[in-house]
Coordinates of C-alpha atoms in Angstrom, one line a residue:
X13 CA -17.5 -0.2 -7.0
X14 CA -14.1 -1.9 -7.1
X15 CA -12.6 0.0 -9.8
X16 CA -10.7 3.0 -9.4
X17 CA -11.6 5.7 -11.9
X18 CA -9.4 8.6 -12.7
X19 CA -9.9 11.8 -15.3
X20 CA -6.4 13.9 -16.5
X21 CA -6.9 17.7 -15.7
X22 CA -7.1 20.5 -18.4
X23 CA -3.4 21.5 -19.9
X24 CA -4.6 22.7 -23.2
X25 CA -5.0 26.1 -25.3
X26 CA -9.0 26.6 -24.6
X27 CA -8.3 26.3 -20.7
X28 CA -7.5 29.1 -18.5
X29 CA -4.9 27.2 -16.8
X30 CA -4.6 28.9 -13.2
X31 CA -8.5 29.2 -12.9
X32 CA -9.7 25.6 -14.7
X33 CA -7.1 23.4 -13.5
X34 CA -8.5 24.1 -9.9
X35 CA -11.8 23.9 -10.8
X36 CA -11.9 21.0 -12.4
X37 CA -9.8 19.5 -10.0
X38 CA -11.8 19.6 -7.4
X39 CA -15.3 19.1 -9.1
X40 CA -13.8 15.7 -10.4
X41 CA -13.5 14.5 -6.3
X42 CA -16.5 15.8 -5.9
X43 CA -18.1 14.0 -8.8
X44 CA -16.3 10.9 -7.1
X45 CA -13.0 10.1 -9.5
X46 CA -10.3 9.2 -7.4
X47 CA -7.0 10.4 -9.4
X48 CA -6.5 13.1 -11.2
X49 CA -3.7 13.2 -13.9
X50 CA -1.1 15.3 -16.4
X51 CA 1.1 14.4 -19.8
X52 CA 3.8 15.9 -20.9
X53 CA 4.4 17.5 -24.3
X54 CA 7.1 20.1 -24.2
X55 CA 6.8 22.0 -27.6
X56 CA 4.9 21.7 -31.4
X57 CA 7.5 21.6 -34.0
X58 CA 6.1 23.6 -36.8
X59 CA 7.6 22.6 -39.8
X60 CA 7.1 18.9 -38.1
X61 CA 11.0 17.6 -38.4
X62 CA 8.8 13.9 -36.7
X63 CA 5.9 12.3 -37.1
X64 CA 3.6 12.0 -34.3
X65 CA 5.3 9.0 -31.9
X66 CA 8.2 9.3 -34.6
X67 CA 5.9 7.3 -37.1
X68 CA 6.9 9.4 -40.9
X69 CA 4.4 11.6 -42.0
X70 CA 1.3 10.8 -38.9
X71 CA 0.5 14.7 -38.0
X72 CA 1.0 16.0 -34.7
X73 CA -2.8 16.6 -33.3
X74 CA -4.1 20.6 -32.6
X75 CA -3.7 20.5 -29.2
X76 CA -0.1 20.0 -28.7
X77 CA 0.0 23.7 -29.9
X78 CA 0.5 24.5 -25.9
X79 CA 0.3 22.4 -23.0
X80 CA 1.1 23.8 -19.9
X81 CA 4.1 22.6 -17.9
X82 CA 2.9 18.7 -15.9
X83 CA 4.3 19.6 -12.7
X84 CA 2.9 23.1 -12.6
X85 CA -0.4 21.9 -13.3
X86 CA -0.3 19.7 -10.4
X87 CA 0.6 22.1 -8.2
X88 CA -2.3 24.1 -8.9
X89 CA -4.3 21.0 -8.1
X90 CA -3.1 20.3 -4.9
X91 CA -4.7 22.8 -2.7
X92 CA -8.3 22.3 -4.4
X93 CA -8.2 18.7 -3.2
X94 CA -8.5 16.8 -0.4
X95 CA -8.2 12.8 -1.4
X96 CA -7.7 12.3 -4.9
X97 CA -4.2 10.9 -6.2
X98 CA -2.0 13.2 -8.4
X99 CA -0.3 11.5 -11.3
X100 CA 1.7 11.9 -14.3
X101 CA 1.1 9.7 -17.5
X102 CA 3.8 10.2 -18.3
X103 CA 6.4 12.7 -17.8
X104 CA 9.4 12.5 -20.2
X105 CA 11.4 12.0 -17.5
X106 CA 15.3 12.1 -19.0
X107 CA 14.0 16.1 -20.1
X108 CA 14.3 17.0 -16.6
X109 CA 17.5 17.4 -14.3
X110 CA 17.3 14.4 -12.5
X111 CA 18.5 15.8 -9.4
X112 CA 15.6 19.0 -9.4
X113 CA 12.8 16.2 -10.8
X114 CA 13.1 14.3 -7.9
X115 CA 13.0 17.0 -5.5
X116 CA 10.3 18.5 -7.5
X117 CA 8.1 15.5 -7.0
X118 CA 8.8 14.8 -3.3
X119 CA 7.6 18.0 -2.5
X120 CA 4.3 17.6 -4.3
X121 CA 4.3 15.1 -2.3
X122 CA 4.7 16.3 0.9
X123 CA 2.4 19.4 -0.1
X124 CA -0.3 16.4 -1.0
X125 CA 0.0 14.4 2.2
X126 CA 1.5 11.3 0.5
X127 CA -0.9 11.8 -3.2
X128 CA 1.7 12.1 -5.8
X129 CA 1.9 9.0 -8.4
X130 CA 4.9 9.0 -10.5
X131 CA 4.3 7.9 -14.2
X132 CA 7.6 8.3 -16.0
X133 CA 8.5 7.4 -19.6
X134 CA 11.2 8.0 -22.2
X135 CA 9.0 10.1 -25.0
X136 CA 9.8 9.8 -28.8
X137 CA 10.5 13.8 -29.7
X138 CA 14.1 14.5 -31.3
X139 CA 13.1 17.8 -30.4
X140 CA 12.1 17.9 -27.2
X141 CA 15.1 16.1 -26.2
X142 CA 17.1 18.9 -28.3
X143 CA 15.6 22.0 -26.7
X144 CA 15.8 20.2 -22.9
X145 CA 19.5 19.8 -23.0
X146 CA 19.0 17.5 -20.6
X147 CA 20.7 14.3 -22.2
X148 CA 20.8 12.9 -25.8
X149 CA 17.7 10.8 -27.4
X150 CA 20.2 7.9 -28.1
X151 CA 20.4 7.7 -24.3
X152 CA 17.2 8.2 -23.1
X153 CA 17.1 4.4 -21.9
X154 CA 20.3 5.3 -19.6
X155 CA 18.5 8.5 -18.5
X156 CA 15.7 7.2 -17.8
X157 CA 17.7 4.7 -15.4
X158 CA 19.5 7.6 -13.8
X159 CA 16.4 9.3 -13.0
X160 CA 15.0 6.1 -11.3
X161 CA 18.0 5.9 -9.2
X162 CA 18.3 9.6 -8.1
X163 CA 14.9 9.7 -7.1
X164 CA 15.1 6.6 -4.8
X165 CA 18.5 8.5 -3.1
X166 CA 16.8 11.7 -2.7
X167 CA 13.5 10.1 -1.5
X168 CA 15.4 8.1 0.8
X169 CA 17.0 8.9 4.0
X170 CA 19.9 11.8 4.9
X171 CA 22.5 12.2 3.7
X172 CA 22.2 11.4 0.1
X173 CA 24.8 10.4 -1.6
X174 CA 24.9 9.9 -5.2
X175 CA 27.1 9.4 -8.6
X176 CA 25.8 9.4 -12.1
X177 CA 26.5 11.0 -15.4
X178 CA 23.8 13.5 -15.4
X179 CA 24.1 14.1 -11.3
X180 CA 26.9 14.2 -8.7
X181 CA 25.4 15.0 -4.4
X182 CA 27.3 15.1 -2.5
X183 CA 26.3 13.6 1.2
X184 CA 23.8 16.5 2.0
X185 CA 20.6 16.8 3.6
X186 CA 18.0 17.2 0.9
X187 CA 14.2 17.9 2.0
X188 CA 11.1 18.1 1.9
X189 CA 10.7 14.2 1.8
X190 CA 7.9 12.4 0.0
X191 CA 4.9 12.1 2.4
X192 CA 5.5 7.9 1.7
X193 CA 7.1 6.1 -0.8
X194 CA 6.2 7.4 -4.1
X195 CA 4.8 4.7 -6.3
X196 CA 6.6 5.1 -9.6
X197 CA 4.6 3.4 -12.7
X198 CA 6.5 3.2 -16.3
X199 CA 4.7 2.3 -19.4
X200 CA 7.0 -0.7 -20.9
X201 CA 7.1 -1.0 -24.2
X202 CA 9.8 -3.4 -24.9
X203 CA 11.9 -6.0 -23.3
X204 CA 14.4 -4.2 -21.8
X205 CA 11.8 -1.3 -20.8
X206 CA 9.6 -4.3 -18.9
X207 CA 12.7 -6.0 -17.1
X208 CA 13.0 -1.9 -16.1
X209 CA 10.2 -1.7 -14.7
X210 CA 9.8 -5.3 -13.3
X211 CA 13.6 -4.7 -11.2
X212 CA 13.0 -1.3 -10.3
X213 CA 9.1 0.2 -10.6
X214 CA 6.1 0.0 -9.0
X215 CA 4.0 -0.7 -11.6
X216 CA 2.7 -0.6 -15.4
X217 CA 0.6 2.0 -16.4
X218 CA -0.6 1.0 -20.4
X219 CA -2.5 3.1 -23.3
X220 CA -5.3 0.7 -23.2
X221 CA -6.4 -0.4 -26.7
X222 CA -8.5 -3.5 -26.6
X223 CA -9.0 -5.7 -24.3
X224 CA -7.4 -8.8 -25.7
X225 CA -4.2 -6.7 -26.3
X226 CA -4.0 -5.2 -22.5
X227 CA -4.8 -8.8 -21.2
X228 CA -1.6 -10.3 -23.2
X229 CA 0.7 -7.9 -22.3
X230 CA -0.8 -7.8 -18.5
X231 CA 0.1 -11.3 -18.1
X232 CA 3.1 -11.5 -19.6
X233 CA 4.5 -9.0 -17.7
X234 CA 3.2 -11.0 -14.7
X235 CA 5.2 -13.7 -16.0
X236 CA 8.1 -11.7 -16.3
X237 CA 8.1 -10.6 -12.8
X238 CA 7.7 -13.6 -11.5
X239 CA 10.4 -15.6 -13.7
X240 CA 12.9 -12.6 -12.3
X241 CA 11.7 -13.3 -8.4
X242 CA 9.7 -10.4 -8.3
X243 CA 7.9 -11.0 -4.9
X244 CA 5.8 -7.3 -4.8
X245 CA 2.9 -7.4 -6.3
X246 CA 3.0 -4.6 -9.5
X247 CA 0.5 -1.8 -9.6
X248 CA -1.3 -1.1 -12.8
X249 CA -3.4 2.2 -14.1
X250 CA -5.0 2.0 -17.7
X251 CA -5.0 5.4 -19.6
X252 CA -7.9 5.4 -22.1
X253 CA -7.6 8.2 -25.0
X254 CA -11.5 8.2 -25.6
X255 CA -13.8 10.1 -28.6
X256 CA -16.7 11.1 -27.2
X257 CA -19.1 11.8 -30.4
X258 CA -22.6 12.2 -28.9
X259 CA -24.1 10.1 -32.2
X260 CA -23.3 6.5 -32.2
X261 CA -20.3 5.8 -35.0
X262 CA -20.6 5.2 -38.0
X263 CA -17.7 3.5 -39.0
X264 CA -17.9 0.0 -39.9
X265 CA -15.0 -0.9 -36.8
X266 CA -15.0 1.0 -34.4
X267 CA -11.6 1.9 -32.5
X268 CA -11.6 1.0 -28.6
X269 CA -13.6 4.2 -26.7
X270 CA -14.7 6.1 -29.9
X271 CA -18.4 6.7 -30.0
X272 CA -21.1 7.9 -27.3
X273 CA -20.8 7.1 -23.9
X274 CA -22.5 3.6 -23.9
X275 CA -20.2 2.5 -26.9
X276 CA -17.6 3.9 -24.5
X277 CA -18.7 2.3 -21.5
X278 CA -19.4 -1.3 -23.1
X279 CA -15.3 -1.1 -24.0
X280 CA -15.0 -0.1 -20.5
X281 CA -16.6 -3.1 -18.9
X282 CA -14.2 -5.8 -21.5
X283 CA -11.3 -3.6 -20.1
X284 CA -12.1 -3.6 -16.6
X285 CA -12.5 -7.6 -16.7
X286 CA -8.6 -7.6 -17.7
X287 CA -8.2 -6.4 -14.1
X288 CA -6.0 -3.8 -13.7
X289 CA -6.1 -1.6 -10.5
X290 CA -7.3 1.5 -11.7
X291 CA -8.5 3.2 -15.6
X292 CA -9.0 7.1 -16.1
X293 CA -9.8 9.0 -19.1
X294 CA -8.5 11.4 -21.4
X295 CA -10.8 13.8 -23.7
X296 CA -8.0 15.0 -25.5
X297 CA -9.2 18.3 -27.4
X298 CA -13.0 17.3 -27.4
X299 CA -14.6 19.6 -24.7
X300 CA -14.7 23.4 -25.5
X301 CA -14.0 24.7 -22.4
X302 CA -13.8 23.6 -18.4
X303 CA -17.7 23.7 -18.1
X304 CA -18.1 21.3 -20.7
X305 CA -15.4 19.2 -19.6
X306 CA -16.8 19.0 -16.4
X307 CA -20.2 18.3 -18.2
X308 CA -18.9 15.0 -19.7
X309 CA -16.9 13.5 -16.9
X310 CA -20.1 13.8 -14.5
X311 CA -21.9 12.0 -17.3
X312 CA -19.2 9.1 -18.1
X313 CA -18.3 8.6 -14.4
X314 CA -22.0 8.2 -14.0
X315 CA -22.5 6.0 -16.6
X316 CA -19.8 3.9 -15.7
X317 CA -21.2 3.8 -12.2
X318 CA -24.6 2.7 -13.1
X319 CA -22.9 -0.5 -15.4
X320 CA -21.4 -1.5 -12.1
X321 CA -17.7 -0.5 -13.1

């Protein structure tokens, strides 16, 4: 068993937050995943003023109706676990003060013993971005960089000492510090957004959808890193948005990880081949309740043990 295997935590409307989210937590190390993960969506626009991803007229799905706060959920994971990595995939970042984000995730990271993986991103809501007040959308690239740059100062040692347009620190002390060096992972979706994260991330962290695409943009980024002298190897963790259905599926082509779970695992194993570090899943608004989510990731970590993933 080589590859790492990791399962995002319940945010949505049929959870109990403060009771599932610990639960879960900790029956997913039990069951044997090794990260455990959040997403960000802030608010559901209702009327829609944006498509879903900004694409016209694509419908924002159910469950964005309320997601509780990434960082929060987190926290209630950190005490029901022992070993499993804490991520985010991904946090908006420019919605947050840089400044507070950064100490925010240094000490989840000292309260986790060195778990916290930091997977930021820009996001695509006009709205979001409006009721944050963070920064404007146009800038979000800028913001994004600013963020980057703040957390290194305040993750780094004392005194900090920083200038930017969203944060001034003065030299101050500014503690708890990260556990280790917190591995930051962006999702690079352009040009610019890969020289990003090739000159100042740890790694990649992809929607994986199909193999052949993941494997081109894997070694181009590769490529990338190593035409700009990138000596540090990059990091990379997959997030797969599955369908579980527990019939096979009907249609004629079938989407990457829609169907059962050996539909599920068979795109799994083409996936894993690419080679990428780690994959974990997301069951968006599938299960019912905790029970039933917990139900289905014993089942598909099982199944993907027993294909030798």
């Amino acid at each position: 068993m080589t590859t790492r295997l990791g399962l995002t935590l319940p945010q949505t409307r049929q959870y109990d937050i403060g009771r599932d989210v610990p639960d879960v937590a900790r029956t997913a190390e039990e069951i044997g995943y090794e990260s455990l993960w959040v997403f960000e969506r802030a608010l559901f626009p209702e009327p829609a003023t944006q498509g879903l991803y900004g694409m016209p007229g694509v419908p924002w799905p159910d469950e964005y109706r309320s997601v509780a706060e990434p960082l929060v959920t987190l926290a209630l994971a950190v005490s029901a676990t022992r070993r499993a990595r804490l991520g985010t995939s991904v946090l908006v970042a420019p919605l947050h003060g840089p400044f507070q984000l950064a100490r925010t995730l240094g000490t989840l990271d000292a309260a986790s013993g060195g778990r916290v993986v930091a997977g930021l991103g820009t996001g695509w809501s006009l709205d979001e971005y409006a009721a944050a007040g963070i920064a404007p959308f146009k800038d979000r690239g800028k913001s994004l960089d600013e963020v980057l740059a703040v957390c290194r100062a305040v993750w780094g040692p004392d005194p900090v000492v920083y200038e930017g347009d969203l944060s001034t620190v003065n030299s101050s002390v500014v503690g708890p510090k990260p556990a280790r060096p917190i591995p930051v992972l962006l999702p690079a979706m352009s040009k610019k957004a890969r020289i990003r994260l090739v000159d100042h991330a740890d790694g990649w962290q992809p929607v994986a959808m199909g193999a052949g695409q993941l494997a081109a943009e894997w070694r181009a980024l590769r490529e990338l890193a190593a035409e700009r002298g990138r000596t540090e190897p990059l990091q990379s963790v997959a997030r797969i948005n599955l369908r579980y259905t527990p019939k096979a599926y009907e249609g004629a082509e079938r989407p990457p990880f829609h169907g059962n779970f050996d539909q599920i695992v068979t795109d799994l194993v083409s996936h894993v081949e690419v080679g990428l570090d780690e994959y974990f899943f997301e069951f968006a608004g599938a299960p019912r309740d905790a029970e039933e989510l917990k139900d289905l990731a014993a089942e598909l970590y099982t199944a993907a043990r027993a294909a030798g993933i």
